[in-house]
């Protein structure tokens, strides 16, 4: 079923901006236009420990000096955006899916989250416990 869906995707176009950022898109008929932004940071599981990688990802949306985690989640929901963390061997980051018509609002929110990140102590402790539990579970599977 999945292979059939992939075969039926419209052709993909690619472009590279003057600053070197490349992007790809599909042309599809009907429905809402959707955009995807992937942000990757050097440093994955090979370069750093898995707990650090998981901690970074778990804390990205935990709040800023002016916005709580709940407010960030509500704004993402209101704009139809979806945040997907990514943890690879050499990169850590996220993909953000959003409706084309809400790109300005989502980009403003993303800018705030990245430049004004605040890690509330209670949320940081929950993140530490979750990352440690994931690491222990992964070690138990080995």
GROMACS .gro file of C-alpha atoms in nm:
model
  142
    1UNK     CA    1   0.000   0.000   0.000
    2UNK     CA    2   0.276   0.248   0.096
    3UNK     CA    3   0.470   0.181  -0.226
    4UNK     CA    4   0.155   0.249  -0.426
    5UNK     CA    5   0.110   0.583  -0.249
    6UNK     CA    6   0.470   0.678  -0.325
    7UNK     CA    7   0.432   0.584  -0.691
    8UNK     CA    8   0.121   0.804  -0.714
    9UNK     CA    9   0.287   1.117  -0.575
   10UNK     CA   10   0.307   1.405  -0.819
   11UNK     CA   11   0.653   1.493  -0.956
   12UNK     CA   12   0.884   1.672  -0.713
   13UNK     CA   13   1.046   2.004  -0.797
   14UNK     CA   14   1.364   2.127  -0.631
   15UNK     CA   15   1.532   2.464  -0.597
   16UNK     CA   16   1.822   2.619  -0.409
   17UNK     CA   17   1.800   2.967  -0.261
   18UNK     CA   18   2.085   3.217  -0.292
   19UNK     CA   19   2.191   3.138   0.068
   20UNK     CA   20   2.240   2.771  -0.018
   21UNK     CA   21   1.923   2.640   0.145
   22UNK     CA   22   1.762   2.380  -0.078
   23UNK     CA   23   1.399   2.283  -0.078
   24UNK     CA   24   1.166   2.042  -0.257
   25UNK     CA   25   0.797   2.045  -0.325
   26UNK     CA   26   0.522   1.848  -0.493
   27UNK     CA   27   0.251   2.000  -0.709
   28UNK     CA   28  -0.081   1.851  -0.607
   29UNK     CA   29  -0.431   1.941  -0.717
   30UNK     CA   30  -0.697   2.036  -0.464
   31UNK     CA   31  -0.695   2.084  -0.090
   32UNK     CA   32  -0.474   2.310   0.115
   33UNK     CA   33  -0.119   2.383   0.007
   34UNK     CA   34   0.126   2.243   0.262
   35UNK     CA   35   0.487   2.344   0.325
   36UNK     CA   36   0.759   2.154   0.503
   37UNK     CA   37   1.067   2.295   0.674
   38UNK     CA   38   1.343   2.067   0.800
   39UNK     CA   39   1.605   2.206   1.036
   40UNK     CA   40   1.908   1.988   1.113
   41UNK     CA   41   2.190   2.059   1.356
   42UNK     CA   42   2.527   1.888   1.323
   43UNK     CA   43   2.568   1.635   1.600
   44UNK     CA   44   2.374   1.314   1.612
   45UNK     CA   45   2.398   0.990   1.803
   46UNK     CA   46   2.750   0.925   1.670
   47UNK     CA   47   2.891   1.263   1.782
   48UNK     CA   48   2.705   1.297   2.111
   49UNK     CA   49   2.525   1.072   2.353
   50UNK     CA   50   2.167   0.973   2.285
   51UNK     CA   51   2.043   1.131   2.610
   52UNK     CA   52   2.172   1.476   2.503
   53UNK     CA   53   2.013   1.434   2.163
   54UNK     CA   54   1.678   1.334   2.316
   55UNK     CA   55   1.697   1.617   2.571
   56UNK     CA   56   1.741   1.879   2.300
   57UNK     CA   57   1.446   1.744   2.105
   58UNK     CA   58   1.222   1.711   2.409
   59UNK     CA   59   1.286   2.070   2.521
   60UNK     CA   60   1.245   2.256   2.191
   61UNK     CA   61   0.877   2.337   2.248
   62UNK     CA   62   0.878   2.361   2.627
   63UNK     CA   63   0.849   2.736   2.641
   64UNK     CA   64   1.005   3.076   2.598
   65UNK     CA   65   1.033   3.370   2.835
   66UNK     CA   66   0.685   3.479   2.718
   67UNK     CA   67   0.514   3.160   2.595
   68UNK     CA   68   0.433   2.842   2.785
   69UNK     CA   69   0.454   2.497   2.631
   70UNK     CA   70   0.073   2.487   2.623
   71UNK     CA   71   0.055   2.819   2.438
   72UNK     CA   72   0.311   2.700   2.182
   73UNK     CA   73   0.113   2.378   2.130
   74UNK     CA   74  -0.211   2.576   2.089
   75UNK     CA   75  -0.054   2.808   1.831
   76UNK     CA   76   0.083   2.517   1.632
   77UNK     CA   77  -0.260   2.355   1.641
   78UNK     CA   78  -0.442   2.677   1.544
   79UNK     CA   79  -0.217   2.722   1.242
   80UNK     CA   80  -0.240   2.359   1.130
   81UNK     CA   81   0.132   2.302   1.191
   82UNK     CA   82   0.287   1.970   1.293
   83UNK     CA   83   0.625   1.943   1.467
   84UNK     CA   84   0.821   1.620   1.413
   85UNK     CA   85   1.153   1.577   1.596
   86UNK     CA   86   1.433   1.395   1.411
   87UNK     CA   87   1.725   1.212   1.563
   88UNK     CA   88   1.974   1.059   1.320
   89UNK     CA   89   2.328   0.925   1.343
   90UNK     CA   90   2.490   1.257   1.245
   91UNK     CA   91   2.211   1.515   1.281
   92UNK     CA   92   1.952   1.625   1.533
   93UNK     CA   93   1.662   1.845   1.432
   94UNK     CA   94   1.301   1.863   1.334
   95UNK     CA   95   1.059   1.887   1.046
   96UNK     CA   96   0.778   2.137   1.065
   97UNK     CA   97   0.476   2.082   0.840
   98UNK     CA   98   0.247   2.382   0.795
   99UNK     CA   99  -0.029   2.520   0.580
  100UNK     CA  100   0.103   2.763   0.321
  101UNK     CA  101  -0.141   3.030   0.431
  102UNK     CA  102  -0.008   3.016   0.789
  103UNK     CA  103   0.365   3.020   0.710
  104UNK     CA  104   0.419   3.377   0.843
  105UNK     CA  105   0.259   3.295   1.181
  106UNK     CA  106   0.444   2.963   1.213
  107UNK     CA  107   0.779   3.120   1.118
  108UNK     CA  108   0.727   3.396   1.377
  109UNK     CA  109   0.652   3.130   1.639
  110UNK     CA  110   0.953   2.921   1.535
  111UNK     CA  111   1.180   3.226   1.553
  112UNK     CA  112   1.061   3.298   1.905
  113UNK     CA  113   1.100   2.936   2.015
  114UNK     CA  114   1.457   2.918   1.883
  115UNK     CA  115   1.583   3.262   1.989
  116UNK     CA  116   1.401   3.296   2.322
  117UNK     CA  117   1.402   2.937   2.450
  118UNK     CA  118   1.344   2.895   2.822
  119UNK     CA  119   1.360   2.562   2.992
  120UNK     CA  120   1.126   2.563   3.292
  121UNK     CA  121   1.288   2.351   3.567
  122UNK     CA  122   0.985   2.123   3.608
  123UNK     CA  123   0.967   2.054   3.232
  124UNK     CA  124   1.344   2.004   3.215
  125UNK     CA  125   1.327   1.743   3.490
  126UNK     CA  126   1.043   1.560   3.310
  127UNK     CA  127   1.251   1.570   2.991
  128UNK     CA  128   1.553   1.425   3.173
  129UNK     CA  129   1.344   1.142   3.314
  130UNK     CA  130   1.190   1.065   2.973
  131UNK     CA  131   1.527   1.066   2.796
  132UNK     CA  132   1.679   0.842   3.064
  133UNK     CA  133   1.386   0.600   3.040
  134UNK     CA  134   1.424   0.585   2.660
  135UNK     CA  135   1.796   0.515   2.693
  136UNK     CA  136   1.735   0.240   2.949
  137UNK     CA  137   1.467   0.083   2.729
  138UNK     CA  138   1.702   0.092   2.429
  139UNK     CA  139   1.979  -0.071   2.636
  140UNK     CA  140   1.738  -0.340   2.758
  141UNK     CA  141   1.657  -0.427   2.395
  142UNK     CA  142   2.024  -0.488   2.313
   0.00000   0.00000   0.00000
